[in-house]
């Protein structure tokens, strides 16, 4: 296994692993463990050099699950795929917990809860077709660019449907996947990890026939807030795109990072910082579109020019600020709101705040928004920015590697 992986590294082509394994063979003693280490080391050396795909086609246990975890994408198939470090019998004997194979490490568990897997399919045939589709977006290795595949979708096609998909009221929800389907080349969006951390949508698509990575906040789940799991999901995908020369486009409608005691205690600061690290580190073209709102730390992570975004676009009604108008007024004018006529004063202050801060024009005046575009011209504007940036070259300071907040 390690030898064929090293060969793939040498010639610069993707590697696909088909897994159906009980892990290390007990009868072989430590030798089985050591050679597992060779596989993991080779996975690590190949990371970011050639695309690595793992396909779980049976029960996988023990050391057999670590190689897939080190690869870029993991596929699982319903009814036949399982992944776990220790099986139900061992868990029962050690902790007393009773659980079956499916609920311990089945396809739904790893696609919905753990985030270990990226794709779930009905059967093996569908699984292999999906792998072929995924490969069509990827280059052979990190020295190449993704293939240009003509989609015959017009670059100047107007996005008239966006006004029906996205409500004007920034508090109303909608499905951001409708925006992606409308703006990108028709029928080219391949969503990755669709069942995990659904408040963020990631995937590959084509824009004017060029492969791009899409990161979008999902207003219909947790109001599109970033939390621990969505931060991990976004950061890993951004690093993948950067490894393989795939431009990144953000579609942003976000109020911030998710507040809460559980989030703070489980390390939202550390996990949220992964997003900042991944985008700051990435040298591929980075384009961000603010659709309705971008507030606070999530604005910095997904939009800020000082984070290294090459082009920032906004719709005319976009709200770009530290926080929403009502929350800001409650803090800034709390003394005024303690007396009489509080409601009248609050309403007046909210309108003043909206007029002064909650629009893209103030940001544009300061050079923080490059293009303010009508919704119907979104596709055209994004294509124009992408074409300008396809030849982008950017170098980072020489170092062994950074220390990402994992």
XYZ file of C-alpha atoms in Angstrom:
406
model
C 0.000 0.000 0.000
C 2.726 2.447 0.983
C 4.672 1.588 -2.164
C 1.800 2.402 -4.540
C 1.171 5.632 -2.613
C 4.838 6.593 -2.999
C 4.565 5.797 -6.709
C 1.526 8.093 -7.010
C 3.527 10.819 -5.281
C 6.425 10.343 -7.687
C 4.322 10.620 -10.850
C 1.906 13.202 -9.410
C -1.511 11.582 -9.722
C -4.471 11.206 -7.315
C -4.737 8.083 -5.180
C -7.966 6.294 -4.261
C -8.097 3.796 -1.388
C -10.860 1.179 -1.169
C -11.181 0.097 2.471
C -12.708 -3.053 3.959
C -10.494 -3.979 6.881
C -10.513 -5.170 10.468
C -7.335 -3.221 11.170
C -4.031 -4.690 12.372
C -3.783 -8.489 12.301
C -3.365 -9.557 15.931
C -1.355 -12.679 14.938
C 1.377 -10.483 13.406
C 2.119 -8.636 16.625
C 3.816 -5.267 16.496
C 4.900 -5.701 12.858
C 1.321 -5.018 11.733
C 1.310 -1.777 13.716
C 4.661 -0.519 12.417
C 3.691 -0.928 8.765
C 0.470 0.933 9.544
C 2.701 3.796 10.635
C 4.428 3.743 7.236
C 1.046 4.158 5.515
C 0.085 7.073 7.775
C 3.420 8.789 7.217
C 3.004 8.430 3.438
C -0.553 9.823 3.664
C 0.869 12.827 5.498
C 3.712 13.385 3.020
C 1.220 13.171 0.141
C -1.183 15.632 1.782
C -1.411 18.794 -0.296
C 0.701 17.245 -3.071
C -1.773 14.804 -4.672
C -5.515 14.472 -4.031
C -6.264 11.517 -1.738
C -9.679 9.860 -1.647
C -10.845 7.069 0.688
C -13.828 4.828 -0.002
C -15.201 2.781 2.914
C -16.760 -0.365 1.434
C -17.140 -2.541 4.501
C -16.396 -2.537 8.222
C -13.193 -0.611 9.021
C -11.714 -0.775 12.497
C -8.614 0.169 14.474
C -5.660 1.375 12.442
C -7.642 0.952 9.185
C -9.636 4.131 9.937
C -6.659 6.439 10.439
C -5.525 6.387 6.820
C -8.955 7.623 5.594
C -8.897 10.320 8.286
C -5.610 11.627 6.868
C -6.920 11.826 3.293
C -8.831 14.677 1.646
C -12.238 13.054 1.150
C -13.983 10.003 2.615
C -16.925 8.275 0.930
C -19.320 5.926 2.725
C -22.120 3.755 1.364
C -25.355 2.929 3.174
C -25.762 -0.529 4.729
C -22.170 -1.670 4.114
C -19.834 1.033 5.507
C -18.668 1.256 9.127
C -15.761 3.079 10.777
C -14.683 2.913 14.408
C -11.525 2.784 16.508
C -12.958 0.091 18.794
C -15.950 -2.098 17.937
C -19.149 -2.629 19.958
C -17.791 -5.694 21.797
C -14.662 -3.898 23.034
C -16.702 -0.840 24.046
C -19.110 -3.042 26.014
C -16.293 -4.836 27.850
C -14.442 -1.585 28.717
C -17.216 0.947 29.406
C -20.348 -1.200 29.660
C -22.043 0.786 26.858
C -24.200 -1.203 24.435
C -24.357 -0.097 20.803
C -24.597 -1.728 17.379
C -22.281 -1.249 14.371
C -24.621 1.171 12.552
C -25.154 3.548 15.483
C -21.496 3.422 16.484
C -19.837 4.127 13.152
C -22.330 3.877 10.301
C -22.521 6.228 7.300
C -25.120 8.561 8.841
C -23.172 8.885 12.092
C -20.002 9.978 10.318
C -21.772 12.198 7.772
C -24.124 13.930 10.244
C -22.456 13.889 13.666
C -18.704 13.306 13.603
C -17.847 14.981 10.294
C -15.319 12.208 9.573
C -16.950 11.417 6.198
C -17.716 13.817 3.343
C -20.122 11.875 1.120
C -22.843 9.249 1.632
C -24.273 7.181 -1.238
C -27.047 4.626 -1.669
C -24.843 1.956 -3.270
C -21.363 1.260 -4.628
C -22.217 2.178 -8.220
C -23.449 5.633 -7.166
C -20.351 5.973 -4.990
C -17.937 5.411 -7.891
C -19.883 7.792 -10.148
C -19.619 10.472 -7.466
C -15.859 9.912 -7.168
C -15.499 10.432 -10.938
C -17.489 13.663 -10.666
C -15.316 14.890 -7.783
C -12.117 14.119 -9.719
C -13.355 16.222 -12.655
C -12.950 19.344 -10.482
C -9.455 18.503 -9.227
C -5.998 18.824 -10.756
C -3.685 15.798 -10.884
C -1.378 17.371 -8.323
C -0.444 20.633 -6.610
C 1.698 21.815 -9.543
C -1.261 21.854 -11.948
C -4.454 23.862 -12.192
C -7.902 22.209 -12.308
C -9.191 21.233 -15.750
C -11.183 23.796 -17.720
C -14.373 22.008 -18.814
C -16.816 23.988 -20.951
C -20.330 24.171 -19.508
C -21.882 26.321 -22.261
C -23.475 28.594 -19.652
C -23.430 32.252 -20.709
C -21.058 34.462 -18.685
C -23.429 37.442 -19.015
C -26.528 35.519 -17.892
C -28.519 37.713 -15.511
C -29.639 36.355 -12.135
C -33.227 37.565 -12.215
C -34.372 34.764 -9.851
C -32.229 36.039 -6.967
C -34.840 38.627 -5.976
C -37.302 35.749 -5.405
C -34.763 33.509 -3.624
C -33.359 36.081 -1.156
C -35.888 38.102 0.921
C -35.135 41.816 1.345
C -35.837 41.554 5.092
C -32.514 40.480 6.590
C -34.307 38.598 9.387
C -36.134 36.259 6.992
C -34.511 32.937 6.126
C -33.840 31.309 2.757
C -31.793 28.440 1.324
C -28.397 29.702 0.149
C -28.070 26.666 -2.136
C -30.641 28.366 -4.365
C -28.248 31.319 -4.718
C -25.345 28.998 -5.582
C -27.371 27.147 -8.218
C -28.534 30.429 -9.768
C -25.136 32.172 -9.875
C -22.749 29.311 -10.719
C -22.766 27.448 -14.035
C -25.957 25.401 -14.267
C -25.911 21.942 -12.621
C -22.250 22.120 -11.616
C -22.469 22.499 -7.822
C -21.142 19.462 -5.947
C -21.838 19.919 -2.240
C -19.339 18.458 0.235
C -20.419 17.323 3.719
C -24.069 18.257 3.061
C -25.322 16.652 6.307
C -22.667 18.001 8.687
C -22.674 21.506 10.241
C -25.433 22.621 7.893
C -25.136 26.291 8.922
C -22.214 26.384 6.464
C -22.376 25.122 2.871
C -19.184 24.091 1.087
C -18.583 22.508 -2.289
C -17.064 22.659 -5.745
C -18.676 24.272 -8.775
C -17.816 25.880 -12.092
C -17.993 29.577 -12.860
C -17.621 30.380 -16.554
C -16.280 26.793 -16.887
C -13.477 27.248 -14.303
C -13.473 25.122 -11.136
C -14.057 27.093 -7.921
C -14.537 26.288 -4.247
C -17.710 27.686 -2.669
C -18.068 28.639 1.003
C -21.518 29.964 1.926
C -23.282 30.704 5.194
C -26.757 29.132 5.435
C -29.404 31.530 6.871
C -31.947 28.690 7.212
C -29.793 26.932 9.869
C -28.771 28.808 13.061
C -29.321 32.039 11.070
C -26.050 31.248 9.284
C -23.952 31.807 12.439
C -20.527 30.180 12.548
C -20.054 27.627 15.317
C -17.414 25.048 16.272
C -18.330 22.402 13.687
C -18.922 24.800 10.793
C -15.584 26.504 11.554
C -13.791 23.149 11.272
C -15.694 22.339 8.091
C -14.837 25.659 6.415
C -11.184 25.736 7.521
C -10.383 22.264 6.213
C -12.078 22.910 2.871
C -10.287 26.250 2.399
C -6.928 24.575 3.042
C -7.795 21.849 0.526
C -8.684 24.412 -2.164
C -5.491 26.323 -1.466
C -3.409 23.124 -1.734
C -4.746 22.381 -5.214
C -4.991 25.841 -6.795
C -8.785 26.110 -6.654
C -10.056 29.727 -6.316
C -12.393 30.349 -3.370
C -15.666 32.292 -3.511
C -17.513 33.217 -0.304
C -21.251 33.937 -0.327
C -21.816 35.720 2.961
C -24.975 36.401 4.957
C -23.842 36.100 8.560
C -24.528 37.730 11.921
C -21.368 36.437 13.606
C -20.082 33.526 15.649
C -22.721 31.592 17.605
C -22.975 32.814 21.223
C -23.477 30.417 24.132
C -21.864 28.815 27.184
C -21.477 25.430 25.474
C -19.738 26.980 22.477
C -17.342 28.963 24.676
C -16.513 26.012 26.927
C -15.922 23.724 23.942
C -13.468 26.164 22.388
C -15.227 28.336 19.800
C -12.271 30.741 20.104
C -9.809 28.040 19.059
C -12.067 26.531 16.388
C -13.111 29.928 15.028
C -9.436 30.852 14.751
C -8.986 27.940 12.329
C -11.095 29.850 9.794
C -8.945 32.952 10.231
C -5.776 30.884 9.872
C -6.946 28.992 6.779
C -8.003 32.108 4.848
C -4.938 34.116 5.896
C -2.664 31.276 4.806
C -4.391 30.704 1.446
C -2.741 32.260 -1.624
C -5.310 31.222 -4.243
C -7.720 33.879 -5.585
C -10.194 34.769 -2.812
C -13.444 36.561 -3.640
C -16.153 37.454 -1.130
C -19.721 38.588 -1.793
C -21.786 40.124 1.017
C -25.413 39.395 0.194
C -27.477 40.788 3.074
C -25.255 41.188 6.124
C -21.803 40.584 7.551
C -21.204 41.445 11.198
C -18.385 41.278 13.715
C -15.806 38.500 13.804
C -17.539 36.584 11.024
C -17.146 39.660 8.787
C -13.404 39.633 9.474
C -13.120 35.900 8.775
C -15.182 35.805 5.581
C -14.956 39.293 4.057
C -12.242 41.604 5.398
C -9.760 42.945 2.831
C -7.084 43.015 5.517
C -7.466 39.243 5.838
C -6.238 38.984 2.263
C -9.406 38.887 0.171
C -8.552 39.963 -3.363
C -12.010 41.239 -4.290
C -14.960 42.086 -2.046
C -18.387 42.584 -3.587
C -21.671 43.610 -1.973
C -25.296 43.968 -2.949
C -26.720 47.527 -2.567
C -28.714 46.685 0.592
C -25.892 44.760 2.292
C -25.339 45.543 5.982
C -21.655 45.584 6.963
C -20.959 46.539 10.584
C -19.721 45.450 14.006
C -23.231 44.241 14.887
C -26.901 44.750 14.029
C -28.576 48.117 14.592
C -30.739 47.182 17.595
C -27.931 45.432 19.466
C -25.560 48.350 18.775
C -28.074 50.968 19.965
C -28.772 48.961 23.157
C -25.055 49.191 24.001
C -24.094 52.664 22.744
C -27.207 54.483 24.014
C -28.105 52.415 27.082
C -28.256 55.543 29.299
C -30.669 57.324 26.942
C -32.847 54.207 26.840
C -33.154 54.075 30.637
C -35.395 57.155 30.819
C -38.776 58.152 29.397
C -39.632 57.894 25.731
C -37.194 54.962 25.507
C -39.025 53.355 22.590
C -39.150 56.573 20.575
C -35.459 57.311 21.224
C -34.463 53.744 20.378
C -36.342 53.831 17.076
C -34.664 57.130 16.147
C -31.182 55.889 17.098
C -31.678 52.614 15.164
C -32.543 54.571 12.010
C -29.496 56.829 12.497
C -27.212 53.809 12.961
C -28.629 52.081 9.872
C -28.169 55.187 7.742
C -24.612 55.798 8.922
C -23.187 52.278 9.182
C -25.496 49.565 7.815
C -24.776 49.985 4.119
C -21.957 48.969 1.792
C -21.218 52.537 0.693
C -19.367 53.492 3.865
C -17.183 50.386 3.443
C -16.693 51.193 -0.265
C -15.580 54.753 0.574
C -12.869 53.270 2.776
C -11.733 50.814 0.074
C -13.119 47.803 1.930
C -15.668 46.939 -0.766
C -14.479 46.907 -4.368
C -17.750 46.471 -6.239
C -21.364 47.204 -5.307
C -23.466 45.227 -7.741
C -27.167 44.719 -8.334
C -28.322 41.185 -7.478
C -29.146 40.435 -11.114
C -25.531 41.163 -12.157
C -23.931 38.927 -9.505
C -22.752 36.201 -11.874
C -21.305 38.703 -14.317
C -19.417 40.559 -11.552
C -18.011 37.360 -10.020
C -16.795 36.114 -13.418
C -15.111 39.455 -14.079
C -13.262 39.252 -10.743
C -12.326 35.591 -11.225
C -10.879 36.158 -14.702
C -8.789 39.036 -13.376
C -7.391 36.860 -10.571
C -6.684 33.573 -12.371
C -3.046 34.560 -12.889
C -2.593 35.665 -9.251
C 0.773 34.825 -7.667
C 1.502 35.419 -4.008
C 4.416 34.225 -1.890
C 4.506 33.611 1.844
C 7.547 33.943 4.155
C 9.797 30.855 4.109
C 9.152 28.541 7.075
C 8.914 24.865 7.912
C 5.192 25.160 8.668
C 2.885 27.244 10.800
C 1.234 26.151 14.035
C -2.489 26.038 13.253
C -4.931 26.091 16.210
C -6.128 22.487 15.839
